[in-house]
Amino acid sequence: MDAGVNAWFDDELAGSTFADERLGKRLRRLVERLDGAMGASVPLACQDWANTKAVKCRPPR
């Protein structure tokens, strides 16, 4: 990815805070995948079942 795209992700996700740092990383990976497959369904953008399940899985409260 070029610097312009990374800056866009950083600006959009800068206000996101999570109790667990891994959730922020997961969100960033999801945004990158969805950006790369604009208009595709979530399973198609995620490319495999494990990633699709991770997107749909909510962390415990």
Short mmCIF file of the N, C-alpha and C atoms (twelve columns), coordinates in Angstrom:
data_MODEL
# 
_entry.id   MODEL 
# 
loop_
_atom_site.group_PDB 
_atom_site.id 
_atom_site.type_symbol 
_atom_site.label_atom_id 
_atom_site.label_alt_id 
_atom_site.label_comp_id 
_atom_site.label_asym_id 
_atom_site.label_seq_id 
_atom_site.Cartn_x 
_atom_site.Cartn_y 
_atom_site.Cartn_z 
_atom_site.pdbx_PDB_model_num 
ATOM 1   N N  . MET A 1  0.834   -1.195  0.000  1 
ATOM 2   C CA . MET A 1  0.000   0.000   0.000  1 
ATOM 3   C C  . MET A 1  0.867   1.243   0.000  1 
ATOM 4   N N  . ASP A 2  0.342   2.277   -0.604 1 
ATOM 5   C CA . ASP A 2  1.114   3.508   -0.623 1 
ATOM 6   C C  . ASP A 2  0.851   4.329   0.637  1 
ATOM 7   N N  . ALA A 3  1.634   5.350   0.836  1 
ATOM 8   C CA . ALA A 3  1.557   6.165   2.059  1 
ATOM 9   C C  . ALA A 3  0.215   6.861   2.207  1 
ATOM 10  N N  . GLY A 4  -0.413  7.259   1.106  1 
ATOM 11  C CA . GLY A 4  -1.708  7.941   1.174  1 
ATOM 12  C C  . GLY A 4  -2.796  7.065   1.760  1 
ATOM 13  N N  . VAL A 5  -2.792  5.791   1.385  1 
ATOM 14  C CA . VAL A 5  -3.791  4.861   1.913  1 
ATOM 15  C C  . VAL A 5  -3.536  4.618   3.393  1 
ATOM 16  N N  . ASN A 6  -2.291  4.429   3.776  1 
ATOM 17  C CA . ASN A 6  -1.981  4.206   5.189  1 
ATOM 18  C C  . ASN A 6  -2.394  5.404   6.035  1 
ATOM 19  N N  . ALA A 7  -2.173  6.603   5.521  1 
ATOM 20  C CA . ALA A 7  -2.569  7.803   6.259  1 
ATOM 21  C C  . ALA A 7  -4.083  7.842   6.416  1 
ATOM 22  N N  . TRP A 8  -4.809  7.429   5.388  1 
ATOM 23  C CA . TRP A 8  -6.266  7.403   5.449  1 
ATOM 24  C C  . TRP A 8  -6.735  6.442   6.538  1 
ATOM 25  N N  . PHE A 9  -6.176  5.236   6.573  1 
ATOM 26  C CA . PHE A 9  -6.541  4.278   7.615  1 
ATOM 27  C C  . PHE A 9  -6.202  4.828   8.990  1 
ATOM 28  N N  . ASP A 10 -5.024  5.395   9.112  1 
ATOM 29  C CA . ASP A 10 -4.600  5.926   10.407 1 
ATOM 30  C C  . ASP A 10 -5.527  7.033   10.890 1 
ATOM 31  N N  . ASP A 11 -5.928  7.925   9.989  1 
ATOM 32  C CA . ASP A 11 -6.837  9.008   10.371 1 
ATOM 33  C C  . ASP A 11 -8.189  8.474   10.811 1 
ATOM 34  N N  . GLU A 12 -8.728  7.520   10.072 1 
ATOM 35  C CA . GLU A 12 -10.051 6.977   10.382 1 
ATOM 36  C C  . GLU A 12 -10.052 6.169   11.677 1 
ATOM 37  N N  . LEU A 13 -8.980  5.445   11.937 1 
ATOM 38  C CA . LEU A 13 -8.949  4.540   13.090 1 
ATOM 39  C C  . LEU A 13 -8.294  5.168   14.322 1 
ATOM 40  N N  . ALA A 14 -7.829  6.401   14.212 1 
ATOM 41  C CA . ALA A 14 -7.113  7.046   15.317 1 
ATOM 42  C C  . ALA A 14 -7.975  7.174   16.575 1 
ATOM 43  N N  . GLY A 15 -9.267  7.384   16.420 1 
ATOM 44  C CA . GLY A 15 -10.137 7.558   17.577 1 
ATOM 45  C C  . GLY A 15 -10.627 6.255   18.182 1 
ATOM 46  N N  . SER A 16 -10.265 5.140   17.589 1 
ATOM 47  C CA . SER A 16 -10.705 3.838   18.100 1 
ATOM 48  C C  . SER A 16 -9.821  3.397   19.255 1 
ATOM 49  N N  . THR A 17 -10.445 3.130   20.381 1 
ATOM 50  C CA . THR A 17 -9.689  2.619   21.522 1 
ATOM 51  C C  . THR A 17 -10.363 1.346   22.026 1 
ATOM 52  N N  . PHE A 18 -9.573  0.386   22.374 1 
ATOM 53  C CA . PHE A 18 -10.057 -0.905  22.848 1 
ATOM 54  C C  . PHE A 18 -9.286  -1.296  24.092 1 
ATOM 55  N N  . ALA A 19 -9.924  -2.086  24.938 1 
ATOM 56  C CA . ALA A 19 -9.262  -2.573  26.147 1 
ATOM 57  C C  . ALA A 19 -8.119  -3.519  25.787 1 
ATOM 58  N N  . ASP A 20 -8.259  -4.212  24.677 1 
ATOM 59  C CA . ASP A 20 -7.250  -5.166  24.231 1 
ATOM 60  C C  . ASP A 20 -6.657  -4.672  22.913 1 
ATOM 61  N N  . GLU A 21 -5.365  -4.516  22.870 1 
ATOM 62  C CA . GLU A 21 -4.661  -4.000  21.688 1 
ATOM 63  C C  . GLU A 21 -4.919  -4.846  20.447 1 
ATOM 64  N N  . ARG A 22 -5.136  -6.149  20.624 1 
ATOM 65  C CA . ARG A 22 -5.366  -7.043  19.485 1 
ATOM 66  C C  . ARG A 22 -6.637  -6.691  18.725 1 
ATOM 67  N N  . LEU A 23 -7.632  -6.158  19.424 1 
ATOM 68  C CA . LEU A 23 -8.874  -5.781  18.750 1 
ATOM 69  C C  . LEU A 23 -8.650  -4.624  17.779 1 
ATOM 70  N N  . GLY A 24 -7.794  -3.690  18.144 1 
ATOM 71  C CA . GLY A 24 -7.452  -2.599  17.244 1 
ATOM 72  C C  . GLY A 24 -6.736  -3.103  16.003 1 
ATOM 73  N N  . LYS A 25 -5.849  -4.071  16.186 1 
ATOM 74  C CA . LYS A 25 -5.140  -4.659  15.048 1 
ATOM 75  C C  . LYS A 25 -6.117  -5.413  14.150 1 
ATOM 76  N N  . ARG A 26 -7.063  -6.116  14.757 1 
ATOM 77  C CA . ARG A 26 -8.067  -6.844  13.989 1 
ATOM 78  C C  . ARG A 26 -8.910  -5.867  13.165 1 
ATOM 79  N N  . LEU A 27 -9.295  -4.743  13.777 1 
ATOM 80  C CA . LEU A 27 -10.079 -3.738  13.065 1 
ATOM 81  C C  . LEU A 27 -9.305  -3.198  11.873 1 
ATOM 82  N N  . ARG A 28 -8.054  -2.913  12.059 1 
ATOM 83  C CA . ARG A 28 -7.227  -2.385  10.958 1 
ATOM 84  C C  . ARG A 28 -7.124  -3.392  9.821  1 
ATOM 85  N N  . ARG A 29 -6.907  -4.668  10.150 1 
ATOM 86  C CA . ARG A 29 -6.842  -5.703  9.103  1 
ATOM 87  C C  . ARG A 29 -8.171  -5.797  8.361  1 
ATOM 88  N N  . LEU A 30 -9.279  -5.700  9.097  1 
ATOM 89  C CA . LEU A 30 -10.591 -5.759  8.463  1 
ATOM 90  C C  . LEU A 30 -10.788 -4.594  7.496  1 
ATOM 91  N N  . VAL A 31 -10.431 -3.387  7.915  1 
ATOM 92  C CA . VAL A 31 -10.581 -2.217  7.046  1 
ATOM 93  C C  . VAL A 31 -9.714  -2.377  5.797  1 
ATOM 94  N N  . GLU A 32 -8.516  -2.880  5.952  1 
ATOM 95  C CA . GLU A 32 -7.637  -3.098  4.804  1 
ATOM 96  C C  . GLU A 32 -8.239  -4.114  3.840  1 
ATOM 97  N N  . ARG A 33 -8.791  -5.206  4.377  1 
ATOM 98  C CA . ARG A 33 -9.393  -6.232  3.514  1 
ATOM 99  C C  . ARG A 33 -10.613 -5.684  2.783  1 
ATOM 100 N N  . LEU A 34 -11.472 -4.976  3.512  1 
ATOM 101 C CA . LEU A 34 -12.675 -4.448  2.886  1 
ATOM 102 C C  . LEU A 34 -12.339 -3.387  1.839  1 
ATOM 103 N N  . ASP A 35 -11.305 -2.604  2.088  1 
ATOM 104 C CA . ASP A 35 -10.877 -1.610  1.103  1 
ATOM 105 C C  . ASP A 35 -10.362 -2.288  -0.161 1 
ATOM 106 N N  . GLY A 36 -9.677  -3.406  0.008  1 
ATOM 107 C CA . GLY A 36 -9.136  -4.125  -1.137 1 
ATOM 108 C C  . GLY A 36 -10.191 -4.865  -1.944 1 
ATOM 109 N N  . ALA A 37 -11.362 -5.079  -1.357 1 
ATOM 110 C CA . ALA A 37 -12.436 -5.807  -2.044 1 
ATOM 111 C C  . ALA A 37 -13.718 -4.984  -1.992 1 
ATOM 112 N N  . MET A 38 -13.615 -3.726  -2.376 1 
ATOM 113 C CA . MET A 38 -14.753 -2.807  -2.315 1 
ATOM 114 C C  . MET A 38 -15.949 -3.383  -3.061 1 
ATOM 115 N N  . GLY A 39 -17.092 -3.430  -2.401 1 
ATOM 116 C CA . GLY A 39 -18.319 -3.928  -3.008 1 
ATOM 117 C C  . GLY A 39 -18.529 -5.421  -2.845 1 
ATOM 118 N N  . ALA A 40 -17.535 -6.128  -2.332 1 
ATOM 119 C CA . ALA A 40 -17.646 -7.571  -2.146 1 
ATOM 120 C C  . ALA A 40 -18.330 -7.874  -0.813 1 
ATOM 121 N N  . SER A 41 -18.829 -9.073  -0.684 1 
ATOM 122 C CA . SER A 41 -19.417 -9.487  0.587  1 
ATOM 123 C C  . SER A 41 -18.304 -9.664  1.622  1 
ATOM 124 N N  . VAL A 42 -18.676 -9.699  2.880  1 
ATOM 125 C CA . VAL A 42 -17.679 -9.875  3.949  1 
ATOM 126 C C  . VAL A 42 -16.920 -11.190 3.777  1 
ATOM 127 N N  . PRO A 43 -17.594 -12.338 3.542  1 
ATOM 128 C CA . PRO A 43 -16.822 -13.580 3.363  1 
ATOM 129 C C  . PRO A 43 -15.842 -13.524 2.188  1 
ATOM 130 N N  . LEU A 44 -16.248 -12.882 1.089  1 
ATOM 131 C CA . LEU A 44 -15.344 -12.775 -0.057 1 
ATOM 132 C C  . LEU A 44 -14.153 -11.878 0.268  1 
ATOM 133 N N  . ALA A 45 -14.397 -10.784 0.948  1 
ATOM 134 C CA . ALA A 45 -13.317 -9.866  1.311  1 
ATOM 135 C C  . ALA A 45 -12.350 -10.505 2.305  1 
ATOM 136 N N  . CYS A 46 -12.870 -11.327 3.208  1 
ATOM 137 C CA . CYS A 46 -12.026 -11.946 4.241  1 
ATOM 138 C C  . CYS A 46 -11.243 -13.146 3.738  1 
ATOM 139 N N  . GLN A 47 -11.672 -13.746 2.636  1 
ATOM 140 C CA . GLN A 47 -10.948 -14.781 1.902  1 
ATOM 141 C C  . GLN A 47 -10.974 -16.172 2.516  1 
ATOM 142 N N  . ASP A 48 -11.274 -16.324 3.793  1 
ATOM 143 C CA . ASP A 48 -11.384 -17.662 4.367  1 
ATOM 144 C C  . ASP A 48 -12.322 -17.643 5.574  1 
ATOM 145 N N  . TRP A 49 -12.714 -18.837 5.999  1 
ATOM 146 C CA . TRP A 49 -13.710 -18.950 7.061  1 
ATOM 147 C C  . TRP A 49 -13.198 -18.400 8.392  1 
ATOM 148 N N  . ALA A 50 -11.958 -18.627 8.726  1 
ATOM 149 C CA . ALA A 50 -11.415 -18.159 10.008 1 
ATOM 150 C C  . ALA A 50 -11.489 -16.636 10.104 1 
ATOM 151 N N  . ASN A 51 -11.117 -15.934 9.045  1 
ATOM 152 C CA . ASN A 51 -11.181 -14.468 9.064  1 
ATOM 153 C C  . ASN A 51 -12.621 -13.971 9.081  1 
ATOM 154 N N  . THR A 52 -13.503 -14.655 8.344  1 
ATOM 155 C CA . THR A 52 -14.911 -14.268 8.339  1 
ATOM 156 C C  . THR A 52 -15.507 -14.441 9.727  1 
ATOM 157 N N  . LYS A 53 -15.197 -15.550 10.365 1 
ATOM 158 C CA . LYS A 53 -15.707 -15.812 11.713 1 
ATOM 159 C C  . LYS A 53 -15.167 -14.785 12.702 1 
ATOM 160 N N  . ALA A 54 -13.922 -14.392 12.556 1 
ATOM 161 C CA . ALA A 54 -13.323 -13.392 13.446 1 
ATOM 162 C C  . ALA A 54 -14.017 -12.046 13.310 1 
ATOM 163 N N  . VAL A 55 -14.446 -11.708 12.098 1 
ATOM 164 C CA . VAL A 55 -15.147 -10.443 11.877 1 
ATOM 165 C C  . VAL A 55 -16.492 -10.461 12.564 1 
ATOM 166 N N  . LYS A 56 -17.180 -11.574 12.488 1 
ATOM 167 C CA . LYS A 56 -18.529 -11.667 13.018 1 
ATOM 168 C C  . LYS A 56 -18.554 -11.980 14.501 1 
ATOM 169 N N  . CYS A 57 -17.427 -12.345 15.056 1 
ATOM 170 C CA . CYS A 57 -17.341 -12.691 16.478 1 
ATOM 171 C C  . CYS A 57 -17.221 -11.431 17.320 1 
ATOM 172 N N  . ARG A 58 -18.023 -11.321 18.335 1 
ATOM 173 C CA . ARG A 58 -17.940 -10.173 19.237 1 
ATOM 174 C C  . ARG A 58 -17.178 -10.556 20.488 1 
ATOM 175 N N  . PRO A 59 -16.329 -9.674  20.977 1 
ATOM 176 C CA . PRO A 59 -15.591 -9.988  22.203 1 
ATOM 177 C C  . PRO A 59 -16.552 -10.025 23.412 1 
ATOM 178 N N  . PRO A 60 -16.217 -10.816 24.407 1 
ATOM 179 C CA . PRO A 60 -17.067 -10.863 25.602 1 
ATOM 180 C C  . PRO A 60 -17.080 -9.520  26.329 1 
ATOM 181 N N  . ARG A 61 -18.163 -9.240  27.009 1 
ATOM 182 C CA . ARG A 61 -18.288 -7.979  27.747 1 
ATOM 183 C C  . ARG A 61 -17.760 -8.088  29.131 1 
# 
